[in-house]
CSV table of C-alpha atoms in Angstrom, one decimal:
chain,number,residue,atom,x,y,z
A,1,UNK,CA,37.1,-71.5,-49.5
A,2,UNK,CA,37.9,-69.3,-46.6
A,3,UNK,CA,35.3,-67.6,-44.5
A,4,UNK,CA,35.0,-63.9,-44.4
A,5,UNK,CA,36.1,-61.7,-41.3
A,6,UNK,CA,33.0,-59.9,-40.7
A,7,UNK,CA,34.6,-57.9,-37.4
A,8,UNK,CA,35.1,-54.3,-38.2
A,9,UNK,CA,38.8,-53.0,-38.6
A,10,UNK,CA,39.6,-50.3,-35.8
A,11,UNK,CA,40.1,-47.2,-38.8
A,12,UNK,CA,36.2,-47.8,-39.7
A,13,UNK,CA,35.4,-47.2,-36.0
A,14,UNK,CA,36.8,-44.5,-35.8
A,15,UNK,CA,35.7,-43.2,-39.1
A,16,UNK,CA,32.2,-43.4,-38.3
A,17,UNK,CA,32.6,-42.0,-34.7
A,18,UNK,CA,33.8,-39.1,-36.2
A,19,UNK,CA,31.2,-38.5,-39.0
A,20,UNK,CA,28.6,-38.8,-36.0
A,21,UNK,CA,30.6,-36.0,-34.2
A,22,UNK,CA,30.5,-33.6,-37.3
A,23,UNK,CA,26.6,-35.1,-38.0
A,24,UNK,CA,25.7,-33.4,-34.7
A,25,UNK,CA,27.7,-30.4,-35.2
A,26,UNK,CA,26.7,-29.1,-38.2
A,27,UNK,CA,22.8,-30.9,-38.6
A,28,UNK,CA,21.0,-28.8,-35.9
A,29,UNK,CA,17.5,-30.5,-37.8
A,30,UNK,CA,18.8,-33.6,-36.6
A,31,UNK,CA,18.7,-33.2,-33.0
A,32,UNK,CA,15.4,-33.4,-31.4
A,33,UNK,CA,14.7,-30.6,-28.6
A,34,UNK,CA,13.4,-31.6,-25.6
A,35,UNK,CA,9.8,-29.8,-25.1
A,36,UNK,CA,9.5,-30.2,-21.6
A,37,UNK,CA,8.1,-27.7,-19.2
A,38,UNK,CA,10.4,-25.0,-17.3
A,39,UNK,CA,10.9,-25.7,-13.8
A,40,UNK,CA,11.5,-23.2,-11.0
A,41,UNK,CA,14.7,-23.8,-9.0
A,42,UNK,CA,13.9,-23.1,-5.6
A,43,UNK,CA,17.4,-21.2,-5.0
A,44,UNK,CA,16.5,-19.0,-7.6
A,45,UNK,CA,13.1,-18.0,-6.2
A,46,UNK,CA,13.5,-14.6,-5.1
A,47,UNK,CA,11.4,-13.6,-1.9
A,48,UNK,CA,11.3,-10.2,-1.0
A,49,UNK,CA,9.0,-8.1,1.7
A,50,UNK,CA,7.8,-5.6,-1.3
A,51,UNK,CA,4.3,-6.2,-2.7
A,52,UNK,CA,4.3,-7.5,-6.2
A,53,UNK,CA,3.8,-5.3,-9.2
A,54,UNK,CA,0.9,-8.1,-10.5
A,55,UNK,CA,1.5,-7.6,-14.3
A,56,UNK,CA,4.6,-9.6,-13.6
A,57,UNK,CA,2.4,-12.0,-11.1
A,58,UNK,CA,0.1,-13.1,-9.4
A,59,UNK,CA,1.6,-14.3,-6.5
A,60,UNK,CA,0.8,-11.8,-3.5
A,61,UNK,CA,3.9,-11.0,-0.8
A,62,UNK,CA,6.2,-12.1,-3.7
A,63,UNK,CA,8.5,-10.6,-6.0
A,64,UNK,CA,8.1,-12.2,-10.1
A,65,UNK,CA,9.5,-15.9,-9.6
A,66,UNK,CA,12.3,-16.2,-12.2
A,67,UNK,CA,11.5,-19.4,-14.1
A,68,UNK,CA,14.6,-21.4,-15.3
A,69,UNK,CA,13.4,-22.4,-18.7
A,70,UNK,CA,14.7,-25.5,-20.6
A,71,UNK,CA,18.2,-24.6,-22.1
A,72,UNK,CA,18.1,-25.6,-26.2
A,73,UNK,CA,20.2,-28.9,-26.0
A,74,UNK,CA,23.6,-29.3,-26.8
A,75,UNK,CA,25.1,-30.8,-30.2
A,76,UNK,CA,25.5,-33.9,-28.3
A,77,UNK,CA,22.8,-33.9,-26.2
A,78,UNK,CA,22.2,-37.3,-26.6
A,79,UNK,CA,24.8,-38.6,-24.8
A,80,UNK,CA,23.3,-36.5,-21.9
A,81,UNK,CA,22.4,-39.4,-18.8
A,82,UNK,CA,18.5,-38.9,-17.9
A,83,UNK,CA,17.8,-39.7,-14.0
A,84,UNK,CA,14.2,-40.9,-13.5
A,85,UNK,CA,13.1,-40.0,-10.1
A,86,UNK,CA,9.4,-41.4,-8.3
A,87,UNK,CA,8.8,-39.0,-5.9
A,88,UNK,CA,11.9,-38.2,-4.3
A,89,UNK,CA,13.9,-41.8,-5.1
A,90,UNK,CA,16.3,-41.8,-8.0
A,91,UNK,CA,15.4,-45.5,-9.4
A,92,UNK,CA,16.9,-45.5,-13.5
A,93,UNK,CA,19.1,-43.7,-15.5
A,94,UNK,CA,19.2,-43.6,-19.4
A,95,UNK,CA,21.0,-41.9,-22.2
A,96,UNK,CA,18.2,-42.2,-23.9
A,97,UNK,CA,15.6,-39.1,-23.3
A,98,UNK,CA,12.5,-41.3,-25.0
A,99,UNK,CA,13.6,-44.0,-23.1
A,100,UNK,CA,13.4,-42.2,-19.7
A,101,UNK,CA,9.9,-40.9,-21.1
A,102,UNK,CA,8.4,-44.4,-21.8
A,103,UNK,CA,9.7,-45.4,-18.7
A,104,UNK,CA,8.3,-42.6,-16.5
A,105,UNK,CA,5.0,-42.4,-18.3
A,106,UNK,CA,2.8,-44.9,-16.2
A,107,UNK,CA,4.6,-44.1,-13.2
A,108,UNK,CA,2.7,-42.1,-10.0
A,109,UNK,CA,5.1,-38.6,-9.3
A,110,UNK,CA,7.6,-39.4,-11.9
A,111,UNK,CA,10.1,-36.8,-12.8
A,112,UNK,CA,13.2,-37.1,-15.4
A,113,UNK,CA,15.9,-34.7,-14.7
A,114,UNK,CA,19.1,-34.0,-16.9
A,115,UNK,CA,22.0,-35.1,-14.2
A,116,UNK,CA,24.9,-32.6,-15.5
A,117,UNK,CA,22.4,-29.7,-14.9
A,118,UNK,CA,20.3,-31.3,-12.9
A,119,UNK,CA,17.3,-29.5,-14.5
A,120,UNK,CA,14.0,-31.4,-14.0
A,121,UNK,CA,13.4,-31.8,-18.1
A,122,UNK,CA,9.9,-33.8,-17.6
A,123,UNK,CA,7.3,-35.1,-15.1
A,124,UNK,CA,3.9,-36.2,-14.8
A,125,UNK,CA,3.1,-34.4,-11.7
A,126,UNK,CA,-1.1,-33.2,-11.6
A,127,UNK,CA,-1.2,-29.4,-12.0
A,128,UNK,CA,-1.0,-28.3,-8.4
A,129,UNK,CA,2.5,-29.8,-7.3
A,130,UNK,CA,3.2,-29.0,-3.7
A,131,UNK,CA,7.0,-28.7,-2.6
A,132,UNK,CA,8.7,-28.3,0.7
A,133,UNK,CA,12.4,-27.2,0.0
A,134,UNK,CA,13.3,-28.8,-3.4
A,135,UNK,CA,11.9,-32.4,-2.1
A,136,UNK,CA,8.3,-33.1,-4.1
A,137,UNK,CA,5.6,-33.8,-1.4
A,138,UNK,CA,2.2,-34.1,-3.2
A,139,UNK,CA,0.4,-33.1,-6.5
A,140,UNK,CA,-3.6,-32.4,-6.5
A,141,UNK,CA,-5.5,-31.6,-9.6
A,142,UNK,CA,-7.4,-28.5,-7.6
A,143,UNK,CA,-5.5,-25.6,-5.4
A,144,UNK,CA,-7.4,-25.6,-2.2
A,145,UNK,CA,-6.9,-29.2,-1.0
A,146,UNK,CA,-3.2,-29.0,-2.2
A,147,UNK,CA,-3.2,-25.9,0.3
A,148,UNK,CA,-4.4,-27.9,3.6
A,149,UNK,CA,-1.9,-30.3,1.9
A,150,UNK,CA,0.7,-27.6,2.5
A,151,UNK,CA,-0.6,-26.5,5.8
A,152,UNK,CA,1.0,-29.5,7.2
A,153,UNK,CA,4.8,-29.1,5.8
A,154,UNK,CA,7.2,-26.5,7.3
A,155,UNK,CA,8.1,-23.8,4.5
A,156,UNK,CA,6.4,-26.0,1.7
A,157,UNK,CA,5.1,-24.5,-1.5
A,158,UNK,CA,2.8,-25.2,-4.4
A,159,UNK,CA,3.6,-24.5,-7.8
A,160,UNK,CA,1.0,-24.1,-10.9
A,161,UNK,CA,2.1,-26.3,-13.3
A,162,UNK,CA,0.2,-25.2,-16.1
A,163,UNK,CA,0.7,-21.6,-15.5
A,164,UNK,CA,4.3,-21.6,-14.2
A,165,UNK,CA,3.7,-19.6,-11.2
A,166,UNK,CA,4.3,-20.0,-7.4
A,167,UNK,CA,0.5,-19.9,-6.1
A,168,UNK,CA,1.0,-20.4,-2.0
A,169,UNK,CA,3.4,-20.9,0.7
A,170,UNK,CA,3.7,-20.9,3.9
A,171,UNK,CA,7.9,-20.0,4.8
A,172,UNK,CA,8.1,-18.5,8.0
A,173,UNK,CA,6.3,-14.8,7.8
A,174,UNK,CA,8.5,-13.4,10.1
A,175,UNK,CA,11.5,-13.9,8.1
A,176,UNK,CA,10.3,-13.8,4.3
A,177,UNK,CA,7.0,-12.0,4.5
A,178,UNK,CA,5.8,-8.6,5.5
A,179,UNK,CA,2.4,-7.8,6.8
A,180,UNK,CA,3.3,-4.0,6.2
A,181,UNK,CA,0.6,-2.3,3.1
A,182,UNK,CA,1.9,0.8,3.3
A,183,UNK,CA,2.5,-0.1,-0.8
A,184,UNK,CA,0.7,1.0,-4.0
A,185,UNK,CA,-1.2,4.2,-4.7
A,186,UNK,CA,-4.2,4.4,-2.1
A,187,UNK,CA,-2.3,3.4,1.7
A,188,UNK,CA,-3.1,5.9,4.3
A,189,UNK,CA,-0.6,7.8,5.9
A,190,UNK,CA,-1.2,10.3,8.4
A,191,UNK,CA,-0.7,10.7,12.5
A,192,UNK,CA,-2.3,7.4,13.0
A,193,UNK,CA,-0.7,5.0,10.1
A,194,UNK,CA,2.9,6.3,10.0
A,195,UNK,CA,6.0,4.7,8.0
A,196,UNK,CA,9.0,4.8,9.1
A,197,UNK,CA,12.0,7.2,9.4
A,198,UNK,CA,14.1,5.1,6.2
A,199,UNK,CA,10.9,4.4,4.4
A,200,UNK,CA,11.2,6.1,0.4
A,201,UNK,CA,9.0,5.2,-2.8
A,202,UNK,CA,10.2,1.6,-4.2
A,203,UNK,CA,11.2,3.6,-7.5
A,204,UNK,CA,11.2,7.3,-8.3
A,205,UNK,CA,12.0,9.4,-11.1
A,206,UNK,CA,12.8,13.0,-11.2
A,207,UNK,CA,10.0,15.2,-12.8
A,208,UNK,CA,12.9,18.1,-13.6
A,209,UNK,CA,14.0,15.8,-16.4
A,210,UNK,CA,10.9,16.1,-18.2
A,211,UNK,CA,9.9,19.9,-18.1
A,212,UNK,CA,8.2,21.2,-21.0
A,213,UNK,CA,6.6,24.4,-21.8
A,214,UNK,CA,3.8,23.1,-19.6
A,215,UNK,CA,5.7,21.4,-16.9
A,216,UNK,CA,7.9,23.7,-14.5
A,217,UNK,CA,9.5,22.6,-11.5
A,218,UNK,CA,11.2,24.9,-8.7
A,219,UNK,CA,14.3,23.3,-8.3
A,220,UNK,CA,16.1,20.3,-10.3
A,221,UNK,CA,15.3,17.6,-7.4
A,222,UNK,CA,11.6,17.2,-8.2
A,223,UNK,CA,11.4,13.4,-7.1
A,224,UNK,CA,8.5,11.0,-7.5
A,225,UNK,CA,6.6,7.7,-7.6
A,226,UNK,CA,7.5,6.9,-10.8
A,227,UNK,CA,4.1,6.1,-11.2
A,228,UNK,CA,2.9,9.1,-10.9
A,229,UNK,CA,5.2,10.4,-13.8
A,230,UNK,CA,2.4,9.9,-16.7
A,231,UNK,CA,-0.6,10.7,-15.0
A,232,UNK,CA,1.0,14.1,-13.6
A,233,UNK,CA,2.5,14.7,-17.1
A,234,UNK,CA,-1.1,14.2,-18.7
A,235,UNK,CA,-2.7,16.7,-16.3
A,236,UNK,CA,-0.1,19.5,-16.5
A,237,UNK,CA,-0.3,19.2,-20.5
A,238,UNK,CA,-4.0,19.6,-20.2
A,239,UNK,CA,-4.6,22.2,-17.7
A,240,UNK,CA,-1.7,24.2,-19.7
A,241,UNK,CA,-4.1,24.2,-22.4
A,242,UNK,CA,-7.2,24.5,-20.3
A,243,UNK,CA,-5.9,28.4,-19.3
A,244,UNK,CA,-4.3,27.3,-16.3
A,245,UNK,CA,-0.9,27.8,-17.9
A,246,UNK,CA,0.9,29.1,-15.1
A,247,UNK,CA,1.3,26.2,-12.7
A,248,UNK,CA,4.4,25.5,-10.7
A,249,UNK,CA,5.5,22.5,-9.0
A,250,UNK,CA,7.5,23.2,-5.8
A,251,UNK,CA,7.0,20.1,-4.0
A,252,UNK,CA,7.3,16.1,-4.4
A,253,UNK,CA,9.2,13.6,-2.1
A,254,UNK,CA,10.3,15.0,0.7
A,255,UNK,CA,13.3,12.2,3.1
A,256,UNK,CA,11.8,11.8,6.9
A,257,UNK,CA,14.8,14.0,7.8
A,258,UNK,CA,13.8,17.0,5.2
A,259,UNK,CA,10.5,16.4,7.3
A,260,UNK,CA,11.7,16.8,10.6
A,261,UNK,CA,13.7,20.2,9.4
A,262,UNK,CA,10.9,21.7,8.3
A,263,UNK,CA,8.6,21.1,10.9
A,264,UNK,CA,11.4,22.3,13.6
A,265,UNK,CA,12.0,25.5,11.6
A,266,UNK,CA,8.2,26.3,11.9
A,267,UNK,CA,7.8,25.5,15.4
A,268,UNK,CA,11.0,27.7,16.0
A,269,UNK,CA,9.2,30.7,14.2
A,270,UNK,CA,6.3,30.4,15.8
A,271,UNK,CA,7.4,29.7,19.4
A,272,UNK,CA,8.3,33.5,20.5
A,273,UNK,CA,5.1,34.6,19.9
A,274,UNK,CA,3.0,31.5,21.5
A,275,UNK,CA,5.4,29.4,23.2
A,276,UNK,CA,6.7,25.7,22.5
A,277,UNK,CA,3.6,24.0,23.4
A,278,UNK,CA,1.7,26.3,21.2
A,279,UNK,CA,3.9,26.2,18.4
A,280,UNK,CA,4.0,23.2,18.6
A,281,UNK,CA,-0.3,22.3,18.1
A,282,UNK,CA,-0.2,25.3,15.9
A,283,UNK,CA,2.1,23.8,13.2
A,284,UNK,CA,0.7,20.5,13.4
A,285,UNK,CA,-2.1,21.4,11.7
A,286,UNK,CA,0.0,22.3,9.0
A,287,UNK,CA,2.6,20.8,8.8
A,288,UNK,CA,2.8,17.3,8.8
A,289,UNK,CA,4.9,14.9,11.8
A,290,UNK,CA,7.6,13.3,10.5
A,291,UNK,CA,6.6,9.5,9.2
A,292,UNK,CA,3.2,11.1,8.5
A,293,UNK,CA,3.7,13.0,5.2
A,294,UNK,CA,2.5,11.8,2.0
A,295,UNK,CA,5.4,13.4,0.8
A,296,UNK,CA,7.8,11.0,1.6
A,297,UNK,CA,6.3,8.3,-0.3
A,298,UNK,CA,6.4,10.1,-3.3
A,299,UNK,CA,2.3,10.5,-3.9
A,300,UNK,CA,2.3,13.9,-3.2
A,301,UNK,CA,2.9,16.9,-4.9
A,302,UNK,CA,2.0,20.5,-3.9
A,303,UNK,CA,1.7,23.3,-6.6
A,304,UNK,CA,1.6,27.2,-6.7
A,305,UNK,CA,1.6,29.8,-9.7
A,306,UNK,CA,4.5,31.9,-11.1
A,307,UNK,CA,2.6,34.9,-9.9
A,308,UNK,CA,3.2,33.4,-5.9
A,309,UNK,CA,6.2,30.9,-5.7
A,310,UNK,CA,4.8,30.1,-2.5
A,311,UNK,CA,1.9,27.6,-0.6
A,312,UNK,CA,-1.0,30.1,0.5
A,313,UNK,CA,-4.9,28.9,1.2
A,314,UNK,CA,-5.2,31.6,-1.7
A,315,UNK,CA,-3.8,29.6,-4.3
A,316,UNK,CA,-7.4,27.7,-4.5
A,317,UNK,CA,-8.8,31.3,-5.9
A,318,UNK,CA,-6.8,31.3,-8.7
A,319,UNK,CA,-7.0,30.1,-12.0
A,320,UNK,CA,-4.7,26.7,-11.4
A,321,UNK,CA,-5.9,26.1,-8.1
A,322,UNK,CA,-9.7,26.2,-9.5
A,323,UNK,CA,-8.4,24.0,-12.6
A,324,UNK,CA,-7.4,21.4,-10.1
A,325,UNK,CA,-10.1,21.4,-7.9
A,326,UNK,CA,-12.5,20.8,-10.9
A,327,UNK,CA,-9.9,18.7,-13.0
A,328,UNK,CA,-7.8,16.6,-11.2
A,329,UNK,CA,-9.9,13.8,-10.2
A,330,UNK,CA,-10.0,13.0,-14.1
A,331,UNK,CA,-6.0,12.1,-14.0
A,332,UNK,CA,-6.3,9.5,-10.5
A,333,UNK,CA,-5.4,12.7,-7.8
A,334,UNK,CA,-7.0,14.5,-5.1
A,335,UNK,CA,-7.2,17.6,-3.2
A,336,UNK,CA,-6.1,15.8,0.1
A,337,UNK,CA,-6.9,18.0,2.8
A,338,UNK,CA,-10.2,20.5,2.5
A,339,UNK,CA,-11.5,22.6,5.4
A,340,UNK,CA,-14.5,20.2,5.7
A,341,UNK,CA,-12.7,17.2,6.4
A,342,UNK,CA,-10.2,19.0,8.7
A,343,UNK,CA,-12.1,17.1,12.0
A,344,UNK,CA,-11.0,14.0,10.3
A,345,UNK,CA,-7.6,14.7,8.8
A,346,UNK,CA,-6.8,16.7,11.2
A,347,UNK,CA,-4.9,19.1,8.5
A,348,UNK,CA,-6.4,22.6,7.3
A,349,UNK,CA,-7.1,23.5,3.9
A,350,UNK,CA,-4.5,22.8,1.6
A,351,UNK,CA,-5.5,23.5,-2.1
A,352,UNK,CA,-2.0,23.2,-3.3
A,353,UNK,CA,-1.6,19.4,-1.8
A,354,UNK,CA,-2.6,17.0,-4.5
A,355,UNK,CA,-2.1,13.0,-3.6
A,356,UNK,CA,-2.2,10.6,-6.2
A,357,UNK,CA,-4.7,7.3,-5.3
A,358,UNK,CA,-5.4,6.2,-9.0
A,359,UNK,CA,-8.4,6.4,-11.3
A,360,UNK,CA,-11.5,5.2,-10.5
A,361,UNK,CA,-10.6,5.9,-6.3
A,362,UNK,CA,-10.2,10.1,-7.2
A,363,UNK,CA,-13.5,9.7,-9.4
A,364,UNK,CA,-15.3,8.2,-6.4
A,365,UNK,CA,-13.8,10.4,-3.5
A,366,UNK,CA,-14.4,13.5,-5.6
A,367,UNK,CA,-17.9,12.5,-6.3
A,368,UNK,CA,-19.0,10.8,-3.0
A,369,UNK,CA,-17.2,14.0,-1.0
A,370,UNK,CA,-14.9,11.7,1.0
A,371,UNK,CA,-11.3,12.3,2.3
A,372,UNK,CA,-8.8,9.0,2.2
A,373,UNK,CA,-9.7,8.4,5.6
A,374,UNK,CA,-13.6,7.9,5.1
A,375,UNK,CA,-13.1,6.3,1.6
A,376,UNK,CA,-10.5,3.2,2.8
A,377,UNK,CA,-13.7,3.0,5.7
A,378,UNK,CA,-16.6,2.6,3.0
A,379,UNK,CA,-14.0,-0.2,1.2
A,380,UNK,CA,-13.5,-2.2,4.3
A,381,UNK,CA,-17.2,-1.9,5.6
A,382,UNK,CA,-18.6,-2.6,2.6
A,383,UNK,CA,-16.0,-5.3,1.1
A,384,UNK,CA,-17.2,-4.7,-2.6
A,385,UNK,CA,-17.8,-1.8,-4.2
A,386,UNK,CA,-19.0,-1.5,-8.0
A,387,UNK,CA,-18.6,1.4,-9.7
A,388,UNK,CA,-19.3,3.2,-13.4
A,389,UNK,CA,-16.5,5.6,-14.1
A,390,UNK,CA,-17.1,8.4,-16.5
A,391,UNK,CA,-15.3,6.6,-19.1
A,392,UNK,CA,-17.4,3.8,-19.0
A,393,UNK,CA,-15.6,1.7,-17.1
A,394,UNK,CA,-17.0,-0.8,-14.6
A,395,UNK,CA,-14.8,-1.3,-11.9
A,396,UNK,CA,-14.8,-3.5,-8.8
A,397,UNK,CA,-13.0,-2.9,-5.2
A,398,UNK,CA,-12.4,-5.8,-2.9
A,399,UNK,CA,-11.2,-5.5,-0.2
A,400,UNK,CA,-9.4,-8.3,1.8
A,401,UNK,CA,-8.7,-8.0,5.7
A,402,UNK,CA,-4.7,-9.2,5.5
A,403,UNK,CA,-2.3,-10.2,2.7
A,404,UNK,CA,-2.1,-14.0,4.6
A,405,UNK,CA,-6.0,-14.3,3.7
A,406,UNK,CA,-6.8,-17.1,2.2
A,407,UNK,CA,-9.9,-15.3,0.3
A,408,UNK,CA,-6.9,-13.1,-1.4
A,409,UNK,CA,-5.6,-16.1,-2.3
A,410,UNK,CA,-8.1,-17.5,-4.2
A,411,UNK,CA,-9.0,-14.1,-5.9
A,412,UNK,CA,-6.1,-13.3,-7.5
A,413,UNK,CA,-5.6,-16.8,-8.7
A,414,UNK,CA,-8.7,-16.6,-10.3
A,415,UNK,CA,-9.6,-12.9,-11.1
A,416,UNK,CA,-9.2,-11.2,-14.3
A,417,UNK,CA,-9.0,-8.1,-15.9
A,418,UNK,CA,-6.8,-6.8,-12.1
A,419,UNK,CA,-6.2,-3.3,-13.1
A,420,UNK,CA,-4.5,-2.2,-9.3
A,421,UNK,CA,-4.0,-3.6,-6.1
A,422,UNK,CA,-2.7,-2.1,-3.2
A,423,UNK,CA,-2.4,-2.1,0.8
A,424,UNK,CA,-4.8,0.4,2.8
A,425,UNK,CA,-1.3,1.2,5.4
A,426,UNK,CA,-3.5,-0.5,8.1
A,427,UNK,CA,-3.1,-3.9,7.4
A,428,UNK,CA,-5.4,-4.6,4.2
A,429,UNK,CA,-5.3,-5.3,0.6
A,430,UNK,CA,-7.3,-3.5,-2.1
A,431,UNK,CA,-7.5,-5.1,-5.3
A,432,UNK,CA,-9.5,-2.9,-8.3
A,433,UNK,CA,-10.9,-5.0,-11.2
A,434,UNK,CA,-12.3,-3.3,-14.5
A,435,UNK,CA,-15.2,-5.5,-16.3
């Protein structure tokens, strides 16, 4: 009896390779996704001089980090070649991704990536993994001593693991960082604390598209922080109803160079009858310097009636201007300059001029008395301030002395409940909790 060929013909080769092929084609069940955590590609980290809007994050000095999650795998994924790395060392590859994973399991600073993408797909870093460029340096299981880690690399970073978010670094501040706070709603701007001549709100919206029977503008350019938009909507919808149903806005952001026109058109007007020098202190008071309006970052806006169409002192004896002096407060604004403070401002009384700082700071000024000035003074002498709002509301202000602090640091990796945060315009950082 003969024996039986038991080597497979070449046609039932290829007959099963390409069942496999239409297996992983049509079974998407039968490929297992890879789970893995999503790793941040340090080309893709965006670093920018604007403070961060900290819904997005948490990361001070940085714009929202744009995490490269896992892709879903491919129908052949499996024949994908899995690079296990220790530390910085490629030392086995598989086509296997449980294989990689039971290799690099019990390994110190393993990481698997996918070699065609070169995606990391896996690693068993601790949660604090600390980076300089895209090399891995060190991993801690607490953020401080993976900082003074950190301190000791050139432009190394640190990476939350667990929460996916870029907690520290230390790139050059001269080219990546800004220590400027002249960002968010309560920064000082005035003669002392200036921004500059190209300086404009980091977005605006025009308040002419959204008139209403209770919002009028004076011209169709009515530009402003667009976060100012809803509050400033709320208010003129409530006053309208309150009786003060004749309001007019003539006035939001104003360019460095609309500014500088106005001021030299004043001091022109005036100088025949006191001369340039005089003119010149005379409108001051007044009118604000270029790079010292509140207009041009968009958290101004100044008012009037339909019975005026003008800015006059008397606009604070009618019934709007008296509806805004009691009322405003409520919606985050103030009356910015009042005779009483003029020693300190440096501005007369302007009842029309409303600047927006953000609810509880116009509940605090408006009941303490205070201009911006003496308000951003109380924050940075007394570091903490707790306050009840009328709402209810417990709020907390802390204030930290530079955006590089490490204090900062720590509190907005571990606060909650951040409602606003902000730069003072003279170097600080005011963060506003609610309870």
């Amino acid at each position: 009896m003969s024996k039986t060929n038991l080597k497979p013909k070449p046609i039932l080769l290829v007959s099963l390779f390409i069942i496999l092929v239409i297996v992983f084609l049509i079974k998407d069940t039968l490929i297992q996704v890879v789970q893995a955590k999503p790793y941040i590609a340090i080309e893709r980290v965006n670093f920018n001089k604007q403070l961060p809007n900290y819904k997005k994050t948490k990361v001070w000095g940085e714009n929202p980090l744009e995490l490269i999650n896992i892709p879903f795998n491919s129908k052949l994924a499996r024949l994908n070649l899995y690079q296990v790395y220790v530390g910085n060392q490629l030392v086995k590859e598989f086509y296997n991704y449980d294989r990689a994973v039971n290799y690099a399991i019990n390994k110190t600073s393993a990481s698997i990536k996918d070699k065609a993408s070169n995606i990391v797909l896996w690693n068993n870093y601790k949660r604090y993994v600390l980076m300089e460029g895209d090399l891995y340096i060190h991993s801690l299981e607490e953020v401080l001593p993976t900082i003074e880690e950190g301190k000791k690399h050139e432009n190394s970073y640190i990476i939350d693991q667990e929460e996916n978010k870029l907690v520290w670094s230390n790139f050059n501040k001269s080219l990546i960082h800004s220590d400027d706070t002249k960002q968010g709603d309560v920064f000082l701007v005035n003669r002392q604390y200036q921004v500059s001549s190209n300086y404009s709100p980091q977005s605006s919206v025009n308040l002419a598209d959204h008139t209403s029977k209770y919002i009028k503008v004076s011209r169709r350019d009515m530009y402003i922080d667009e976060g100012v938009l809803s509050p400033i909507k709320l208010m003129l919808k409530d006053a309208y109803y309150g009786g003060a149903d004749k309001m007019l806005v003539i006035s939001g952001y104003r360019s460095y160079q609309r500014q500088t026109s106005i001021l030299n058109s004043r001091i022109k007007s005036l100088t025949p009858s006191l001369g340039l020098e005089e003119a010149k202190k005379k409108v001051a008071t007044f009118v604000a310097i270029p790079g010292s309006s509140e207009h041009q970052v968009g958290l101004a806006v100044d008012f009037t009636t339909f019975r005026d169409m003008g800015v006059t002192q008397d606009f604070g004896n009618t019934i709007e201007g008296k509806w805004l002096n009691e009322n405003s407060w409520k919606y985050g604004f103030i009356i910015r300059y009042t005779g009483d403070k003029m020693d300190i401002t440096g501005i007369i009384d302007e009842p029309w001029h409303l600047r927006y700082v953000g609810i509880p700071h116009a509940e605090i000024m408006k009941r303490e008395n205070l201009c911006l000035e003496e308000y951003l003074d109380n924050i940075k002498e007394y570091n903490k301030i707790e306050f009840e709002a009328r709402d209810g509301n417990k709020y907390n202000i802390v204030y930290f002395e530079s955006i590089y602090s490490e204090d900062l640091i720590r509190f907005l990796y571990e606060a909650k409940n951040i409602e606003a945060l902000s730069g003072d315009g003279k170097g600080g950082v005011i963060i506003t909790t609610i309870d």
